[in-house]
Coordinates of C-alpha atoms in Angstrom, one line a residue:
M1 CA 87.3 121.6 86.4
R2 CA 85.7 120.3 83.2
K3 CA 85.8 122.0 79.8
L4 CA 85.7 121.3 76.1
L5 CA 88.5 122.3 73.6
T6 CA 87.9 122.0 69.9
A7 CA 90.3 122.0 66.9
E8 CA 89.9 121.4 63.2
S9 CA 92.2 120.3 60.3
V10 CA 91.7 120.0 56.6
T11 CA 92.9 117.6 53.9
A12 CA 95.7 118.5 51.6
G13 CA 93.2 119.1 48.8
H14 CA 91.3 121.8 50.7
P15 CA 91.4 125.0 48.5
D16 CA 93.2 127.0 51.2
K17 CA 95.8 124.3 51.7
L18 CA 96.2 123.9 48.0
C19 CA 97.2 127.5 47.9
D20 CA 99.5 127.1 50.8
Q21 CA 101.3 124.2 49.1
V22 CA 101.6 126.1 45.8
S23 CA 103.2 129.1 47.6
D24 CA 105.6 126.8 49.5
A25 CA 106.5 124.8 46.4
V26 CA 107.5 128.0 44.7
L27 CA 109.5 129.0 47.8
D28 CA 111.3 125.6 47.8
A29 CA 112.1 125.8 44.1
I30 CA 113.7 129.2 44.6
L31 CA 115.6 128.3 47.8
A32 CA 117.0 125.2 46.1
E33 CA 118.9 127.5 43.8
D34 CA 119.2 130.7 45.7
P35 CA 119.2 130.2 49.5
N36 CA 119.4 133.9 50.2
A37 CA 116.3 134.8 48.1
R38 CA 113.6 137.0 49.6
V39 CA 110.2 135.4 48.9
A40 CA 106.7 136.4 49.9
C41 CA 104.6 134.3 47.6
E42 CA 100.8 134.1 47.9
T43 CA 98.3 132.1 45.9
C44 CA 94.5 132.4 45.4
A45 CA 92.3 129.9 43.7
T46 CA 88.8 129.8 42.3
T47 CA 86.9 127.9 39.6
G48 CA 89.4 127.2 36.8
L49 CA 92.0 129.8 38.0
L50 CA 95.1 130.1 40.1
L51 CA 96.7 133.5 40.7
V52 CA 100.3 133.4 42.1
M53 CA 101.3 136.8 43.4
G54 CA 103.7 138.5 45.7
E55 CA 107.2 139.9 46.1
I56 CA 110.2 137.9 45.1
T57 CA 113.9 139.0 44.8
T58 CA 116.2 136.2 43.6
T59 CA 119.1 135.5 41.3
T60 CA 117.4 132.4 39.9
Y61 CA 114.4 131.6 37.7
V62 CA 111.7 129.1 38.5
P63 CA 108.8 128.1 36.2
I64 CA 106.0 129.2 38.5
Q65 CA 103.2 128.0 36.2
D66 CA 104.6 124.5 36.0
I67 CA 105.2 124.3 39.7
A68 CA 101.6 125.4 40.4
R69 CA 100.1 122.9 38.0
G70 CA 102.3 120.1 39.4
V71 CA 101.0 120.8 42.9
V72 CA 97.3 120.8 41.7
L73 CA 97.8 117.5 39.9
D74 CA 99.6 115.9 42.8
L75 CA 96.7 116.7 45.1
G76 CA 94.3 114.8 42.8
Y77 CA 92.7 117.6 40.8
N78 CA 93.3 116.0 37.5
R79 CA 89.8 115.8 35.9
A80 CA 87.3 118.5 35.1
K81 CA 84.5 116.5 36.7
F82 CA 86.3 117.0 40.0
G83 CA 85.6 120.8 39.6
F84 CA 89.3 121.7 39.1
D85 CA 92.0 120.3 36.7
G86 CA 95.7 121.1 36.9
H87 CA 96.0 120.3 33.2
T88 CA 93.5 123.0 32.0
C89 CA 93.2 125.6 34.8
A90 CA 94.5 129.1 34.0
V91 CA 97.6 130.1 36.0
L92 CA 98.3 133.8 36.2
T93 CA 101.3 135.4 37.9
A94 CA 101.7 138.8 39.3
V95 CA 105.1 138.9 41.0
N96 CA 107.3 142.0 41.8
E97 CA 110.5 142.4 43.7
Q98 CA 110.7 143.1 47.4
S99 CA 110.3 146.7 48.4
P100 CA 113.7 148.4 48.5
D101 CA 112.7 150.0 51.9
I102 CA 112.0 146.6 53.4
S103 CA 115.1 145.1 51.8
K104 CA 117.4 147.7 53.3
G105 CA 116.1 147.1 56.8
V106 CA 116.3 143.4 56.5
S107 CA 119.8 143.4 54.9
M108 CA 121.3 145.5 57.8
A109 CA 119.6 145.5 61.1
L110 CA 118.9 148.6 63.1
E111 CA 121.6 147.6 65.7
A112 CA 124.2 147.5 62.9
R113 CA 123.1 150.8 61.4
E114 CA 123.4 152.4 64.9
G115 CA 126.9 150.9 65.3
K116 CA 125.8 148.7 68.2
S117 CA 126.7 145.4 66.6
A118 CA 128.2 143.9 63.5
A119 CA 126.1 143.7 60.3
Q120 CA 123.3 141.3 60.8
T121 CA 119.8 140.6 59.4
G122 CA 116.9 142.6 60.7
A123 CA 113.4 141.2 61.1
G124 CA 111.4 141.2 57.9
D125 CA 108.3 142.6 59.6
Q126 CA 106.8 143.6 63.0
G127 CA 104.5 141.2 64.7
M128 CA 103.8 138.7 67.5
M129 CA 104.6 135.0 67.4
F130 CA 103.7 132.2 69.8
G131 CA 105.1 128.7 70.4
Y132 CA 103.7 126.0 72.5
A133 CA 104.4 122.5 73.7
S134 CA 102.5 120.2 76.1
D135 CA 103.3 116.7 77.3
E136 CA 99.7 115.5 76.8
T137 CA 100.5 113.9 73.4
P138 CA 103.7 112.3 71.9
Q139 CA 103.8 115.2 69.4
L140 CA 103.8 117.7 72.3
L141 CA 100.6 119.2 70.9
P142 CA 97.2 119.7 72.3
L143 CA 95.2 116.5 71.8
P144 CA 92.4 118.2 69.7
I145 CA 94.7 119.5 67.0
A146 CA 96.9 116.4 67.0
T147 CA 93.8 114.1 66.5
A148 CA 92.3 116.4 63.9
H149 CA 95.5 116.3 61.8
Q150 CA 95.7 112.5 62.1
L151 CA 92.1 112.2 60.8
A152 CA 92.8 114.5 57.8
R153 CA 96.0 112.6 56.9
R154 CA 94.1 109.3 57.2
M155 CA 91.4 110.6 54.8
D156 CA 94.0 111.5 52.3
Q157 CA 95.8 108.2 52.7
L158 CA 92.6 106.3 52.1
R159 CA 91.8 108.4 49.0
R160 CA 95.3 107.9 47.5
Q161 CA 95.2 104.2 48.0
G162 CA 92.3 104.1 45.5
D163 CA 90.1 101.6 47.4
H164 CA 87.3 104.1 47.5
R165 CA 87.2 105.8 44.1
W166 CA 84.3 108.0 45.1
M167 CA 86.5 110.0 47.5
R168 CA 87.7 113.5 46.2
P169 CA 90.6 115.7 47.4
D170 CA 88.7 118.2 49.6
G171 CA 87.8 117.4 53.2
K172 CA 87.8 118.5 56.8
S173 CA 88.0 117.1 60.3
Q174 CA 87.1 118.5 63.7
V175 CA 87.5 117.1 67.2
S176 CA 86.2 118.3 70.5
V177 CA 87.9 116.9 73.6
V178 CA 86.8 116.8 77.2
Y179 CA 89.4 118.1 79.7
E180 CA 89.3 117.6 83.4
D181 CA 91.7 119.5 85.6
G182 CA 93.7 120.4 82.5
R183 CA 94.1 116.9 81.1
P184 CA 92.2 115.3 78.2
V185 CA 90.0 112.4 79.3
A186 CA 87.5 111.7 76.4
I187 CA 86.4 112.7 72.9
H188 CA 83.1 114.6 73.0
N189 CA 82.4 114.7 69.3
V190 CA 84.1 114.1 65.9
V191 CA 83.2 115.8 62.6
I192 CA 84.3 114.4 59.3
S193 CA 83.4 115.9 55.9
T194 CA 84.7 114.4 52.7
Q195 CA 84.1 115.5 49.1
H196 CA 82.6 112.6 47.2
D197 CA 81.3 111.4 43.9
E198 CA 77.6 112.2 43.4
K199 CA 76.6 108.5 43.0
V200 CA 77.8 107.2 46.4
S201 CA 75.3 106.9 49.2
Q202 CA 75.7 108.7 52.5
A203 CA 75.4 105.3 54.2
V204 CA 78.6 104.1 52.5
I205 CA 80.4 107.3 53.2
R206 CA 79.5 107.1 56.9
E207 CA 80.6 103.4 57.2
V208 CA 83.9 104.1 55.5
M209 CA 84.7 107.2 57.5
M210 CA 83.7 105.5 60.8
E211 CA 85.5 102.3 60.3
Q212 CA 88.5 103.2 58.2
V213 CA 89.2 106.7 59.4
I214 CA 87.8 107.5 62.8
R215 CA 88.3 104.1 64.5
Q216 CA 91.7 103.8 62.9
V217 CA 92.9 107.0 64.4
I218 CA 91.1 107.5 67.8
P219 CA 91.9 104.9 70.5
D220 CA 89.0 103.2 72.1
H221 CA 89.7 104.5 75.6
L222 CA 89.0 108.0 74.5
L223 CA 85.5 107.1 73.0
T224 CA 82.5 106.9 75.3
P225 CA 78.9 105.9 74.7
S226 CA 78.0 109.6 74.4
T227 CA 80.7 110.5 71.9
E228 CA 78.9 112.0 68.9
F229 CA 80.0 111.3 65.3
L230 CA 79.0 113.7 62.5
V231 CA 79.9 112.5 59.0
N232 CA 79.2 114.8 56.2
P233 CA 76.6 116.7 58.3
S234 CA 75.6 118.9 55.4
G235 CA 74.2 115.8 53.7
R236 CA 76.1 116.3 50.4
F237 CA 79.6 117.4 49.5
V238 CA 80.0 116.8 45.7
M239 CA 81.2 120.3 44.7
G240 CA 84.5 121.0 46.5
G241 CA 88.0 122.3 46.0
P242 CA 88.4 125.7 44.4
A243 CA 85.2 125.2 42.5
G244 CA 83.2 124.9 45.7
D245 CA 85.0 127.6 47.7
S246 CA 87.8 130.0 46.7
G247 CA 91.2 129.3 48.3
L248 CA 93.9 131.7 49.7
T249 CA 97.3 131.3 51.2
G250 CA 97.4 131.9 54.9
R251 CA 93.7 131.4 55.6
K252 CA 94.2 128.3 57.8
I253 CA 96.7 129.7 60.4
I254 CA 95.0 128.1 63.4
V255 CA 95.1 124.7 61.6
D256 CA 98.8 125.3 61.0
T257 CA 99.6 125.9 64.6
Y258 CA 97.8 124.7 67.8
G259 CA 94.1 124.6 67.1
G260 CA 93.1 127.7 69.0
V261 CA 94.5 126.5 72.4
V262 CA 97.2 129.1 72.1
P263 CA 97.0 132.8 70.9
H264 CA 98.1 133.5 67.4
G265 CA 100.0 136.6 66.2
G266 CA 98.1 136.6 62.9
G267 CA 100.8 136.2 60.4
C268 CA 100.7 133.2 58.1
F269 CA 103.7 130.9 57.3
S270 CA 103.4 129.6 53.8
G271 CA 105.3 131.2 50.9
K272 CA 107.6 133.2 53.2
D273 CA 111.4 132.9 53.3
P274 CA 113.0 132.7 56.8
T275 CA 113.8 136.5 57.1
K276 CA 110.0 136.8 57.6
V277 CA 109.7 136.3 61.4
D278 CA 106.0 135.6 61.0
R279 CA 107.3 132.1 60.0
S280 CA 110.8 131.7 61.5
G281 CA 109.9 133.4 64.8
A282 CA 107.0 131.1 65.3
Y283 CA 109.2 128.1 64.5
M284 CA 111.8 129.3 67.0
A285 CA 109.1 129.9 69.6
R286 CA 107.9 126.3 69.1
Y287 CA 111.6 125.1 69.4
A288 CA 112.0 126.9 72.7
A289 CA 108.8 125.5 74.1
V290 CA 109.6 122.0 73.0
N291 CA 113.0 122.1 74.7
V292 CA 111.5 123.5 77.9
V293 CA 109.1 120.5 78.1
K294 CA 111.6 117.9 77.1
A295 CA 114.0 119.3 79.7
G296 CA 111.3 118.5 82.3
L297 CA 111.2 122.2 83.3
A298 CA 107.4 122.3 82.7
S299 CA 104.6 120.1 81.4
R300 CA 103.2 123.0 79.4
C301 CA 105.0 126.0 78.0
Q302 CA 103.9 128.9 75.9
M303 CA 106.6 131.1 74.3
A304 CA 105.7 134.6 73.0
L305 CA 108.0 136.7 70.8
A306 CA 107.5 140.1 69.1
Y307 CA 109.7 141.9 66.6
A308 CA 110.1 145.3 65.0
I309 CA 110.8 145.5 61.3
G310 CA 114.5 146.1 60.6
R311 CA 115.6 145.3 64.2
A312 CA 117.4 142.0 65.0
E313 CA 116.6 141.5 68.7
P314 CA 113.0 140.7 69.7
V315 CA 111.2 143.6 71.4
S316 CA 109.2 141.2 73.6
F317 CA 110.1 137.8 75.1
T318 CA 107.9 136.0 77.6
V319 CA 107.4 132.5 78.9
D320 CA 104.2 131.1 80.5
T321 CA 104.3 127.6 82.0
F322 CA 100.8 127.8 83.4
G323 CA 101.9 127.0 86.9
T324 CA 103.6 123.7 85.8
G325 CA 107.2 125.0 85.9
Q326 CA 109.9 123.4 87.9
A327 CA 111.6 126.9 87.9
S328 CA 110.0 130.3 87.7
D329 CA 109.0 131.6 84.3
Q330 CA 111.6 134.4 84.6
Q331 CA 114.3 131.8 85.3
I332 CA 113.3 129.9 82.2
E333 CA 113.3 133.0 80.1
Q334 CA 116.9 133.8 81.2
A335 CA 118.0 130.3 80.5
L336 CA 116.5 130.4 77.0
L337 CA 118.2 133.7 76.2
K338 CA 121.5 132.2 77.4
V339 CA 121.1 129.0 75.4
M340 CA 119.4 130.2 72.2
D341 CA 119.8 133.1 69.8
F342 CA 116.4 134.7 68.9
T343 CA 117.7 137.1 66.2
P344 CA 116.8 136.3 62.6
D345 CA 120.3 135.2 61.9
G346 CA 120.4 133.1 65.0
I347 CA 117.0 131.5 64.2
I348 CA 118.0 130.8 60.6
S349 CA 121.3 129.3 61.6
T350 CA 120.0 127.2 64.5
L351 CA 117.1 125.7 62.5
R352 CA 118.9 125.6 59.1
L353 CA 116.0 127.4 57.4
R354 CA 117.6 128.4 54.1
R355 CA 116.6 125.0 52.6
P356 CA 113.8 123.7 50.5
I357 CA 111.9 122.1 53.4
Y358 CA 108.6 124.0 53.3
R359 CA 106.0 122.4 51.1
Q360 CA 105.9 119.3 53.3
T361 CA 104.8 121.5 56.2
A362 CA 101.9 123.1 54.2
A363 CA 99.4 120.4 55.1
Y364 CA 98.6 118.6 58.4
G365 CA 100.3 121.3 60.5
H366 CA 103.7 122.8 60.9
F367 CA 104.4 121.3 64.4
G368 CA 104.5 117.9 65.9
R369 CA 105.2 116.2 62.6
E370 CA 106.6 112.9 63.6
D371 CA 106.8 111.9 59.9
L372 CA 109.1 114.8 59.0
N373 CA 111.8 115.2 61.8
L374 CA 111.6 119.0 61.5
P375 CA 114.3 120.9 63.3
W376 CA 112.0 123.1 65.4
D377 CA 110.4 119.9 67.0
Q378 CA 113.8 118.7 68.3
G379 CA 114.8 118.7 72.0
D380 CA 118.5 119.0 71.4
K381 CA 118.9 122.0 73.8
A382 CA 117.1 120.3 76.7
E383 CA 120.3 119.5 78.6
A384 CA 121.8 122.9 78.0
L385 CA 118.6 124.5 79.4
K386 CA 118.8 122.4 82.5
A387 CA 122.4 123.3 83.0
A388 CA 121.6 127.0 82.5
I389 CA 118.8 126.8 85.2
G390 CA 121.4 125.2 87.5

């Protein structure tokens, strides 16, 4: 059976990703001083303005305005002619403490309040989370999203090197992959859009993107004579960043995960401390799926979790190996529950999440990051899972 799967990514300077990185930079600064802080930080951006808002309960103080400006400048928005300037943009804050009702449920889980267990942390919200791993790429990701991220990173790398001074921080990539019988066989098309100086020609942009981005990332054996390349298909991309399109934390959740190959529960990651299972539950689901694949128990694995606010144990726990399992999905579920702890405290302890590790995840995806050695991408439970299966 033949089908197409498509995924997109964006550069670090995309306005939504700028907001994700501001939110996670604030979170990191707080966790560095107060690992038990409760943080739900969101950012929005538009022409000349950043608004940092949310609910934060902490024993420390961090200079939110300075942190936000630092992120903007680091991403390359340092001149007014780029449409946004971290030196001069307004930075407003609207931050309150976490709701006492939510805080009570998180601080002592329902199980503890009912006397069924010792005091433990309850989930910070209800919701569904999905994790996925596939052996089709070294990153254990679907090929479309893995390739789209590599293209976006290469665009940023090229811009930061300074060899092409017409490049600007905003940009996008998109890849459509041909699958036959469930395995990727070719690239159907590639879309690259890069913000640029108004004086550069589209011919120069296309040549650089083709030779120094696309052909540097995509191996020749995946390209065919019919592969289509669309470079700046709008014809002009001078106005970009927050001046060209407003940005908002959590608006690139499919970019952050698996590119649409897997369902998404809907909750964003950035700006949230690990009691928020939108983030930590999704990380743990990825960790479980990675270990299933690395244990050789399946070539593809989707892990689905769901939580109720204030309760520690998940209310739903399912595995789908899409017919590739070496054991039944139910056996793998039981093995995971035996080997891993899916309560908020268990997740936080297993993945060591009360650390300032989050801003680095806020561009180019949260999963399959070979450059970061993130705990939820490790296969250190693979042997224990095999033993639990027996």
